[in-house]
XYZ file of C-alpha atoms in Angstrom:
674
model
C -81.897 23.986 27.755
C -80.297 27.014 29.330
C -79.854 29.330 26.502
C -77.667 31.799 28.386
C -75.208 29.091 29.532
C -75.091 28.217 25.594
C -74.350 31.790 24.545
C -71.887 32.177 27.210
C -69.862 29.093 25.627
C -70.256 30.358 22.149
C -69.108 33.964 22.979
C -66.132 32.124 24.900
C -65.431 30.008 22.011
C -65.311 32.990 19.763
C -63.247 35.029 21.874
C -60.617 31.742 21.516
C -60.912 31.752 17.796
C -60.584 35.599 17.500
C -57.716 35.476 19.999
C -55.910 33.057 17.910
C -56.732 34.610 14.764
C -55.257 37.982 16.184
C -52.306 36.167 17.311
C -51.464 34.796 14.159
C -51.995 37.861 12.529
C -49.636 39.424 15.016
C -47.146 36.905 14.591
C -47.452 36.640 10.819
C -46.620 40.469 10.373
C -44.224 40.868 13.522
C -42.195 37.609 13.428
C -40.846 38.359 9.898
C -39.477 41.701 10.596
C -38.230 40.650 13.938
C -36.449 37.949 12.708
C -34.906 39.564 9.761
C -33.582 42.267 12.099
C -32.089 39.870 14.496
C -30.354 38.037 11.852
C -28.686 41.007 9.663
C -27.801 42.605 13.432
C -26.572 39.558 15.360
C -24.825 38.089 12.456
C -23.099 41.124 11.711
C -21.815 41.703 15.211
C -21.003 38.057 15.648
C -19.318 37.266 12.364
C -17.900 40.965 11.705
C -19.258 40.251 8.215
C -22.305 42.238 6.413
C -25.156 39.736 6.988
C -28.375 40.354 5.087
C -31.563 38.468 4.422
C -33.975 39.406 1.689
C -37.130 38.110 2.506
C -38.603 36.087 6.036
C -41.631 34.597 5.751
C -43.482 32.885 8.870
C -46.851 30.783 8.494
C -47.961 30.643 12.445
C -50.629 28.252 11.196
C -48.098 25.600 10.337
C -45.180 26.804 12.403
C -43.339 27.108 9.385
C -40.403 29.865 9.021
C -38.741 30.663 5.684
C -35.581 32.933 5.160
C -34.732 33.796 1.544
C -31.849 35.295 0.000
C -29.290 34.666 3.187
C -26.269 35.867 2.257
C -22.717 36.979 4.261
C -20.313 39.157 2.875
C -16.646 38.638 2.243
C -14.316 40.427 4.393
C -14.112 44.129 4.239
C -16.959 43.899 1.405
C -19.888 46.138 2.068
C -22.580 44.629 -0.242
C -22.976 40.867 0.043
C -25.164 41.055 -3.202
C -22.028 41.367 -5.344
C -19.345 39.777 -3.224
C -20.805 37.161 -1.278
C -18.790 34.567 0.941
C -21.766 32.343 1.587
C -25.227 32.644 0.250
C -28.325 30.547 0.658
C -31.415 30.989 -1.778
C -33.803 29.528 1.230
C -33.672 27.961 4.701
C -37.101 26.673 6.049
C -37.763 25.229 9.205
C -40.663 23.682 10.429
C -40.657 24.141 14.231
C -42.467 21.836 16.446
C -44.922 22.925 19.495
C -42.785 20.282 21.709
C -40.223 22.809 21.702
C -42.554 24.298 24.615
C -42.960 21.108 26.500
C -39.384 20.049 25.891
C -37.948 23.356 26.399
C -35.635 22.396 23.641
C -34.997 23.183 19.931
C -37.469 20.393 18.367
C -37.983 21.064 14.305
C -40.132 18.651 12.111
C -38.136 20.075 8.840
C -35.189 21.679 8.156
C -34.549 22.411 4.589
C -31.435 24.550 3.163
C -31.790 25.247 -0.571
C -28.815 25.788 -2.838
C -26.038 27.258 -0.183
C -23.088 28.494 -1.843
C -19.566 28.894 -0.264
C -16.671 30.739 -2.018
C -13.522 29.789 -0.018
C -9.977 30.913 -0.934
C -6.741 29.978 0.469
C -4.048 32.677 0.726
C -0.841 30.353 1.245
C 1.188 29.709 4.607
C -1.654 28.261 6.294
C -4.209 31.504 5.872
C -7.514 31.362 4.450
C -9.650 33.875 3.838
C -12.486 32.827 6.790
C -9.467 33.110 9.341
C -11.647 35.741 10.959
C -14.875 33.937 11.062
C -12.698 30.748 12.514
C -11.010 32.806 15.194
C -14.649 34.273 16.505
C -15.849 30.857 16.622
C -12.810 29.800 18.470
C -13.185 32.883 20.986
C -16.490 32.176 21.783
C -16.296 28.480 22.847
C -17.378 27.929 26.242
C -15.269 25.201 28.239
C -17.404 22.247 29.721
C -20.665 23.535 28.274
C -21.416 20.432 26.431
C -23.690 19.623 23.850
C -27.129 21.249 24.003
C -30.219 19.439 23.765
C -32.058 19.381 20.541
C -34.079 17.148 18.423
C -34.120 17.608 14.583
C -36.199 15.822 11.810
C -36.117 15.683 7.918
C -32.972 17.768 7.604
C -31.909 18.264 4.165
C -29.582 20.341 1.999
C -30.390 20.434 -1.732
C -28.125 21.530 -4.343
C -25.420 23.306 -2.767
C -21.871 23.886 -3.153
C -18.326 25.128 -2.469
C -16.025 26.704 -4.670
C -12.330 26.313 -3.229
C -9.648 28.468 -4.656
C -5.908 27.657 -4.316
C -4.334 30.774 -5.214
C -0.620 30.162 -4.835
C -0.802 27.056 -6.924
C -3.614 28.828 -9.250
C -6.025 25.813 -8.993
C -9.875 25.692 -8.417
C -11.802 23.127 -6.866
C -15.510 22.807 -6.886
C -17.918 21.169 -5.135
C -21.307 20.938 -6.562
C -24.711 19.265 -6.494
C -24.958 18.650 -2.635
C -27.715 16.745 -1.429
C -27.701 16.058 2.498
C -30.622 14.057 3.869
C -30.449 13.225 7.906
C -34.066 11.933 8.580
C -33.574 12.100 12.510
C -30.861 13.459 14.970
C -31.675 13.911 18.612
C -30.013 13.773 21.944
C -33.341 14.085 24.027
C -34.233 11.632 26.758
C -34.969 8.411 25.011
C -34.488 9.416 21.457
C -30.883 8.932 22.090
C -31.064 5.102 21.000
C -33.253 5.887 17.977
C -31.045 5.306 14.745
C -30.914 7.923 12.431
C -29.873 7.282 8.502
C -28.172 10.207 6.740
C -27.125 10.327 3.171
C -24.490 12.806 1.255
C -24.021 12.960 -2.084
C -22.399 15.444 -4.410
C -20.075 16.195 -6.995
C -16.421 17.120 -6.571
C -14.362 18.205 -9.787
C -17.004 16.227 -12.036
C -16.575 12.891 -9.617
C -19.353 11.627 -7.900
C -19.408 10.948 -4.484
C -22.526 9.147 -2.484
C -22.514 8.446 1.250
C -25.361 6.511 3.038
C -25.011 5.514 6.960
C -27.232 4.418 9.768
C -25.971 5.997 13.268
C -26.978 6.273 17.055
C -24.376 9.490 18.201
C -25.623 9.797 21.489
C -25.554 5.894 22.688
C -22.745 4.904 24.532
C -21.401 2.773 21.886
C -22.010 5.089 19.015
C -22.905 2.101 16.720
C -22.555 3.633 12.917
C -22.814 1.831 9.721
C -21.821 3.924 6.863
C -21.433 3.327 3.041
C -19.115 5.449 0.889
C -19.372 5.486 -3.088
C -17.016 7.215 -5.232
C -17.154 7.128 -9.130
C -14.498 8.421 -11.103
C -12.566 10.430 -8.939
C -9.699 11.844 -11.192
C -6.332 12.429 -9.235
C -5.058 15.050 -11.821
C -6.755 18.165 -9.890
C -4.566 17.399 -7.121
C -1.385 16.854 -8.426
C 0.033 19.923 -7.638
C -0.455 18.964 -3.866
C 1.860 16.161 -4.604
C 4.914 16.443 -2.352
C 7.821 17.773 -4.272
C 10.822 16.140 -2.068
C 9.029 12.712 -2.551
C 10.937 10.247 -5.015
C 8.021 8.967 -6.472
C 5.505 10.724 -8.440
C 1.730 10.358 -9.181
C 1.291 11.262 -12.690
C -2.564 10.119 -13.589
C -5.112 7.689 -11.870
C -8.935 7.321 -11.377
C -10.226 6.017 -7.947
C -13.950 4.329 -7.946
C -14.941 3.021 -4.528
C -17.820 1.430 -2.809
C -17.071 0.945 1.008
C -18.959 0.121 3.999
C -17.998 0.902 7.821
C -19.260 -0.434 10.755
C -17.833 1.350 14.157
C -18.592 0.579 17.574
C -16.924 2.104 20.719
C -16.814 -0.863 23.101
C -14.354 -1.402 25.576
C -11.801 -0.519 22.853
C -13.136 1.149 19.646
C -14.070 -1.588 16.942
C -14.063 -0.574 13.069
C -14.667 -2.932 10.319
C -14.415 -2.080 6.556
C -15.485 -4.088 3.468
C -16.628 -3.284 -0.178
C -15.017 -2.895 -3.330
C -12.181 -0.495 -4.286
C -10.891 -0.067 -7.943
C -8.188 2.242 -9.689
C -7.943 2.667 -13.592
C -4.693 3.933 -15.324
C -2.531 4.560 -12.532
C 0.975 5.649 -13.270
C 3.499 6.118 -10.671
C 6.973 7.447 -11.677
C 10.268 7.606 -9.826
C 12.257 10.988 -9.817
C 15.908 9.828 -10.141
C 18.476 12.955 -10.936
C 15.539 15.162 -11.910
C 14.527 12.531 -14.322
C 11.106 10.796 -14.191
C 11.461 7.086 -14.968
C 8.330 4.623 -15.195
C 7.880 3.211 -11.948
C 4.393 1.242 -11.742
C 1.728 1.376 -14.365
C -1.871 -0.266 -13.650
C -4.392 -0.690 -16.358
C -6.992 -1.694 -13.899
C -7.255 -2.846 -10.390
C -10.237 -4.311 -8.322
C -10.064 -5.209 -4.642
C -12.954 -6.714 -2.661
C -12.451 -6.717 0.733
C -14.217 -9.192 3.395
C -13.086 -7.240 6.587
C -10.341 -5.050 7.044
C -10.299 -4.065 10.965
C -7.329 -1.630 10.784
C -7.508 -1.341 14.720
C -6.929 -5.142 14.928
C -4.447 -5.639 12.299
C -6.838 -8.089 10.384
C -7.023 -8.188 6.717
C -9.554 -10.304 5.060
C -9.423 -9.702 1.499
C -11.664 -11.963 -1.027
C -10.143 -10.820 -4.604
C -7.308 -8.915 -5.625
C -7.347 -8.456 -9.647
C -4.857 -6.516 -11.626
C -5.429 -5.996 -15.397
C -2.230 -5.006 -17.375
C -0.071 -4.093 -14.252
C 3.708 -2.760 -15.774
C 6.403 -2.977 -13.061
C 9.689 -1.307 -13.545
C 12.750 -3.063 -11.611
C 16.357 -0.901 -11.561
C 19.718 -1.546 -10.534
C 21.925 1.413 -10.087
C 25.761 1.418 -11.008
C 26.278 1.042 -7.328
C 24.270 -2.592 -6.978
C 21.053 -0.977 -5.240
C 17.293 -1.715 -6.471
C 15.141 1.031 -6.997
C 12.660 -0.147 -4.970
C 15.093 -0.559 -1.908
C 15.850 2.799 -2.343
C 12.249 4.070 -2.169
C 11.460 1.769 0.927
C 14.466 3.370 2.646
C 12.943 6.912 2.044
C 9.617 6.011 3.301
C 10.625 3.697 6.044
C 13.912 4.597 7.388
C 15.963 1.854 9.590
C 15.773 4.264 12.689
C 12.021 4.299 12.252
C 12.112 0.071 12.192
C 14.403 -0.001 15.028
C 12.390 2.418 17.193
C 9.429 1.059 16.389
C 7.565 -0.742 19.525
C 6.918 -4.407 19.230
C 3.135 -5.497 18.264
C 0.918 -7.838 17.353
C 1.389 -8.950 13.897
C -0.983 -8.957 10.903
C -3.383 -11.577 10.271
C -3.694 -11.476 6.521
C -5.833 -13.454 3.904
C -6.292 -13.262 0.392
C -9.169 -15.632 -1.025
C -7.924 -14.987 -4.828
C -5.251 -13.213 -6.596
C -5.586 -12.795 -10.506
C -3.080 -11.100 -12.800
C -3.529 -10.376 -16.395
C -1.668 -8.849 -19.085
C 1.280 -7.799 -17.058
C 4.620 -6.882 -17.669
C 8.065 -6.842 -15.760
C 10.962 -4.575 -16.864
C 14.083 -5.219 -15.455
C 17.007 -2.881 -15.976
C 20.636 -3.486 -14.372
C 23.333 -0.746 -14.836
C 25.653 -2.790 -12.417
C 27.024 -4.616 -15.050
C 29.557 -3.579 -17.840
C 26.809 -4.451 -20.433
C 23.554 -2.823 -19.305
C 20.978 -5.532 -19.192
C 17.412 -5.036 -20.191
C 15.093 -7.733 -19.906
C 11.320 -7.757 -20.192
C 8.813 -10.517 -19.026
C 5.727 -9.838 -20.869
C 2.034 -11.102 -21.079
C 2.447 -12.136 -17.518
C -0.597 -14.244 -16.318
C -0.922 -15.247 -12.694
C -3.745 -16.815 -10.402
C -3.530 -18.129 -6.986
C -6.029 -18.867 -4.125
C -6.311 -18.894 -0.288
C -3.193 -16.981 0.727
C -2.980 -16.424 4.487
C -0.588 -15.272 7.165
C 0.556 -16.196 9.716
C -1.757 -19.104 9.433
C -0.291 -22.261 7.362
C -3.212 -22.715 5.149
C -2.105 -24.226 1.931
C -2.179 -21.786 -1.209
C -1.975 -22.620 -4.685
C -0.730 -20.363 -7.714
C 0.060 -20.859 -11.163
C 1.161 -18.694 -14.107
C 2.825 -17.924 -17.432
C 4.976 -15.234 -19.431
C 7.038 -14.955 -22.173
C 10.901 -13.954 -21.707
C 12.161 -12.824 -24.787
C 9.306 -14.258 -26.953
C 9.685 -17.820 -25.429
C 7.317 -19.219 -23.266
C 7.839 -19.690 -19.296
C 4.814 -21.285 -17.221
C 5.262 -22.642 -13.483
C 2.606 -23.918 -10.845
C 2.651 -24.795 -7.345
C 1.318 -24.256 -3.785
C 2.934 -23.011 -0.423
C 2.009 -22.626 3.093
C 4.766 -19.925 3.653
C 6.522 -22.526 5.344
C 7.143 -24.568 2.512
C 6.817 -24.690 -0.972
C 6.534 -26.941 -3.928
C 6.902 -25.518 -7.594
C 7.032 -26.820 -11.036
C 8.720 -24.518 -13.893
C 8.376 -25.256 -17.704
C 10.273 -23.039 -20.193
C 10.521 -23.382 -23.683
C 13.443 -22.155 -26.137
C 14.547 -19.333 -23.912
C 17.106 -17.503 -25.508
C 20.714 -17.684 -23.825
C 21.413 -14.197 -25.157
C 18.891 -12.915 -22.522
C 22.064 -13.730 -20.035
C 24.478 -12.297 -22.372
C 25.217 -9.081 -19.883
C 25.960 -11.356 -17.018
C 27.875 -14.091 -18.734
C 30.040 -11.370 -20.252
C 30.978 -10.594 -16.448
C 32.544 -14.265 -16.035
C 33.602 -15.036 -19.493
C 34.740 -13.102 -22.914
C 33.135 -15.071 -25.701
C 29.794 -14.190 -26.546
C 27.083 -16.472 -26.021
C 23.748 -17.475 -27.910
C 21.722 -20.477 -28.318
C 18.527 -21.461 -26.507
C 17.390 -23.218 -23.307
C 14.182 -25.544 -22.330
C 14.048 -27.198 -19.047
C 11.309 -28.711 -16.747
C 12.096 -28.850 -13.333
C 10.548 -29.102 -9.682
C 11.496 -27.238 -6.760
C 10.701 -28.104 -3.065
C 11.616 -25.770 -0.164
C 11.160 -26.165 3.417
C 12.149 -23.768 6.112
C 13.703 -24.904 9.096
C 11.763 -26.485 12.208
C 12.562 -27.041 15.145
C 15.779 -29.564 14.797
C 14.959 -30.233 11.184
C 17.248 -27.963 8.879
C 16.176 -26.052 5.882
C 16.237 -27.807 2.744
C 15.967 -26.904 -0.858
C 15.673 -29.534 -3.429
C 15.620 -29.039 -7.379
C 14.683 -31.852 -9.696
C 14.632 -31.751 -13.339
C 13.440 -34.331 -15.800
C 15.668 -32.805 -18.367
C 17.363 -29.966 -19.041
C 18.296 -29.255 -22.490
C 20.487 -26.197 -24.556
C 20.309 -26.104 -28.191
C 21.683 -24.031 -30.961
C 24.728 -22.609 -28.479
C 27.359 -21.274 -29.809
C 30.473 -19.416 -28.035
C 32.006 -16.394 -29.817
C 30.560 -15.205 -33.166
C 29.187 -16.967 -35.975
C 32.072 -15.675 -38.353
C 34.667 -16.982 -35.930
C 33.012 -19.546 -33.190
C 35.335 -20.798 -30.401
C 32.974 -23.528 -29.517
C 29.319 -24.476 -29.484
C 27.035 -27.837 -29.934
C 23.722 -28.647 -31.312
C 22.345 -30.075 -28.233
C 23.154 -30.639 -24.705
C 20.894 -32.917 -22.381
C 21.167 -33.179 -18.964
C 18.589 -35.954 -17.807
C 17.444 -36.895 -14.510
C 19.127 -33.910 -12.437
C 18.831 -33.431 -8.676
C 20.540 -30.858 -6.884
C 20.241 -30.479 -3.091
C 21.550 -26.988 -2.258
C 21.922 -27.123 1.755
C 23.502 -30.490 1.547
C 25.516 -29.500 -1.272
C 24.977 -32.445 -3.499
C 24.547 -32.835 -7.219
C 23.294 -35.658 -9.807
C 23.002 -36.173 -13.128
C 21.160 -39.198 -14.433
C 22.421 -39.095 -18.166
C 24.514 -36.430 -20.057
C 23.964 -36.453 -24.209
C 25.869 -34.048 -26.156
C 25.348 -33.941 -29.563
C 27.818 -32.384 -32.432
C 29.949 -30.277 -29.867
C 32.645 -28.083 -31.942
C 35.761 -27.034 -30.423
C 38.543 -24.742 -31.887
C 41.443 -25.520 -29.548
C 44.403 -22.810 -30.176
C 47.348 -22.312 -28.320
C 49.609 -19.509 -28.777
C 53.516 -19.177 -29.551
C 53.698 -18.202 -25.722
C 52.013 -21.367 -24.709
C 48.531 -20.236 -23.799
C 45.448 -21.953 -24.755
C 42.545 -20.034 -25.876
C 40.381 -21.154 -22.793
C 42.701 -19.542 -20.604
C 41.569 -16.096 -22.151
C 38.008 -16.981 -21.685
C 37.988 -16.138 -17.992
C 37.132 -12.573 -17.431
C 39.800 -11.162 -14.461
C 37.760 -9.894 -11.559
C 39.683 -7.877 -9.021
C 41.127 -10.204 -6.270
C 38.804 -9.729 -3.157
C 40.075 -10.609 0.604
C 41.075 -14.274 0.871
C 38.400 -16.661 1.680
C 38.262 -19.503 3.996
C 38.181 -22.936 2.302
C 34.998 -24.578 2.374
C 34.637 -26.651 5.145
C 32.357 -29.097 2.881
C 32.796 -29.856 -0.844
C 30.248 -30.863 -3.059
C 29.582 -33.931 -4.144
C 28.823 -34.525 -7.890
C 27.865 -37.753 -9.467
C 27.245 -38.282 -13.313
C 25.626 -40.937 -14.894
C 26.471 -41.973 -18.419
C 28.088 -39.503 -20.789
C 27.094 -39.798 -24.273
C 29.287 -37.402 -26.900
C 28.197 -38.116 -30.738
C 29.029 -36.176 -33.770
C 31.872 -33.699 -32.440
C 34.268 -31.617 -34.299
C 37.723 -30.820 -32.910
C 39.957 -28.379 -34.659
C 43.596 -28.349 -33.295
C 46.047 -25.490 -34.073
C 49.399 -25.573 -31.529
C 51.822 -23.029 -32.404
C 53.605 -23.495 -29.283
C 55.438 -26.775 -30.277
C 58.368 -26.093 -32.906
C 56.919 -25.903 -36.094
C 53.299 -26.337 -35.225
C 50.818 -28.886 -34.896
C 47.486 -28.774 -36.596
C 44.613 -31.782 -36.330
C 41.159 -31.713 -37.367
C 38.956 -34.326 -36.017
C 35.404 -35.050 -36.827
C 33.034 -37.592 -36.097
C 33.910 -37.858 -32.691
C 32.217 -40.199 -30.696
C 32.791 -40.578 -26.649
C 31.218 -42.740 -24.138
C 32.059 -42.539 -20.392
C 30.514 -44.569 -17.717
C 29.180 -43.188 -14.307
C 31.654 -41.510 -12.523
C 32.278 -38.842 -9.624
C 34.552 -36.101 -11.128
C 34.977 -34.319 -7.238
C 35.525 -37.335 -5.086
C 38.484 -37.362 -3.020
C 38.957 -40.951 -4.111
C 38.311 -41.409 -7.695
C 37.283 -44.773 -8.998
C 38.095 -46.641 -12.223
C 35.604 -45.341 -15.026
C 34.860 -46.786 -18.574
C 35.417 -44.712 -21.442
C 35.207 -45.264 -25.242
C 36.269 -42.501 -27.845
C 36.927 -42.830 -31.806
C 37.012 -40.190 -34.388
C 38.189 -39.524 -37.891
C 40.775 -37.071 -39.057
C 41.730 -36.231 -42.809
C 40.256 -33.803 -45.570
C 39.483 -36.812 -48.028
C 37.206 -39.887 -46.951
C 39.732 -42.418 -48.770
C 42.674 -40.650 -46.783
C 40.960 -40.534 -43.537
C 42.622 -41.735 -40.692
C 40.915 -43.317 -37.347
C 41.625 -43.463 -33.852
C 39.848 -45.347 -31.354
C 40.225 -46.391 -27.913
C 38.326 -48.560 -25.179
C 39.222 -49.051 -21.797
C 39.020 -46.937 -18.528
C 40.625 -44.174 -16.534
C 40.687 -42.860 -13.057
C 41.227 -39.057 -12.393
C 44.451 -37.857 -10.339
C 44.100 -37.285 -6.820
C 45.296 -35.205 -4.007
C 47.027 -36.308 -0.645
C 44.283 -36.247 1.877
C 45.079 -37.357 5.203
C 46.608 -41.071 5.242
C 45.807 -41.340 1.405
C 48.316 -40.526 -1.053
C 48.123 -38.637 -4.109
C 47.411 -40.690 -7.154
C 48.161 -39.744 -10.659
C 46.106 -40.043 -13.718
C 45.387 -43.739 -14.675
C 44.640 -45.009 -18.296
C 44.449 -48.602 -19.435
C 42.476 -50.177 -22.410
C 43.026 -50.963 -26.331
C 44.094 -48.181 -28.687
C 43.318 -48.663 -32.414
C 44.668 -46.762 -35.148
C 44.078 -47.032 -38.870
C 45.802 -44.686 -41.517
C 46.313 -42.226 -38.622
C 48.493 -38.859 -39.542
C 50.695 -39.352 -36.744
C 53.430 -37.098 -38.600
C 50.892 -34.273 -37.913
C 51.607 -34.536 -34.080
C 55.395 -35.160 -34.782
C 55.963 -31.979 -33.075
C 55.351 -33.414 -29.641
C 57.818 -36.019 -29.611
C 60.571 -34.125 -32.110
């Protein structure tokens, strides 16, 4: 064994070890001072702010550089310790030896602990860091590109931002920031390695959390991201709501769990899915400096299957609304509030100038509305109307546009305390609906009734009806057909309870068919129970019925309707009627009280141009005492008068049959033939 050779190698190894230790010692002692000096010098010169670092530590054996107490002073502040614009407790960088071989920054870990930024908005677009932003803008090199780098395990722990909006005297706080980026590189083959960044923070007390997977340096830049927001309260941001808008946000909280998928192909592709929720949303409309309720939501849940905004595709899974309250108003000029808002946000000029584009593809699997309310206020009528549809519940499935998928729906509500329900199907080119209501108060329509008739209206209405609508298609015209097995109006009164002018106990229309576009109506049977009529004529010869109609300003003359309506009435049955006649126009006047009025009329067409003979049977009793009662009965037929049309001549009223009188008080009517 060559002892000399062994000793030489031992000395060489010793020299190498000693050299490494010396190099470590020198770098351990010199690098911190050099780095601290350069940070403070170059940072201060570059930013125009005082930059300080409390301590710099370098551990050459692990290639770890630690900077503690890094601070950037506010503009014009000589001491960043008490007036720091930016403060960072610690920055730790674990440098990799690969930096020497790749000739680019490579770090195995980057950790930033508790960075705190103080930011202020001065107004008129000015911030307290405008001078720093100007430095960065001036130092940008056009076409320099992105420098090569490779960073691993990037973390920000416990940071925050305090933003002061001085003009509005509002402070926003971003806290508990946690950012984690496992890998980020644009060097060679590492471009296609996916990185999974994560960001979480508290903003004004609301929790935000994001998670993503991205390859930012490959051609398609494929990115998948997830955004989570919990309890986001809108109140801190209400001062920024545009004052010129006719709608004002009052309250609301947002929750969100959204996933994004992005690819840059020939055209960019973006897909959004997830869940969105709103709580306690309140919107008011501003009308003449007065706030009026517009929309309220107890809660809204929206589940998105696939929303591709760049392709105008909306595929929604579920839309659920709990306790929505919608307010509809019509002003004295007859304009709806929602139409006025649409005109403000989407002017007609914008619609006219918008280029033609592909229509949206919309689909909604399920719609659910519970405990809703629809408020209607109408100031365009003489008697302002105020109605409320309460306890509104709606469910629907499989809505789509422009495809013709058949959707179904059903719902119910209370109108002035009466139950209203409906169900049906539609494919947006046709609809079939069945509707039922029970004991709806007619006084609900009183404001609109008073626009046409003077006597007050009270009573109840019940009905079962079906609606069949089909849009025009090719040579087939549009159709709208309404069918009702029965429509009932009960306890109806015209006038006041003290001075009624007319009324009835029940009016039932059975087997009603109405073809709106064909202008045809058919009623299978009419049953009228206990009608009342107080017929009066004043000394000037005017019947009270002539005063019922409200006179309206005469508008421009209208052309005669080319096609008159066709009305076919089935048998009419009147039972238990009462007629009180008081005629003061004839000399001496005439009065007659008829009770137990019964009338039977066969099927007839009152609007026909050539009426046919129709059977009729009528009887009633008159008098105040049963032993003095007089009776009148008639059994025969009648034909209504007609006007001349073409070669057809006008015909007068025709009446034939058998008249029976029993102790009838003709003397009460002698004024008519005296």
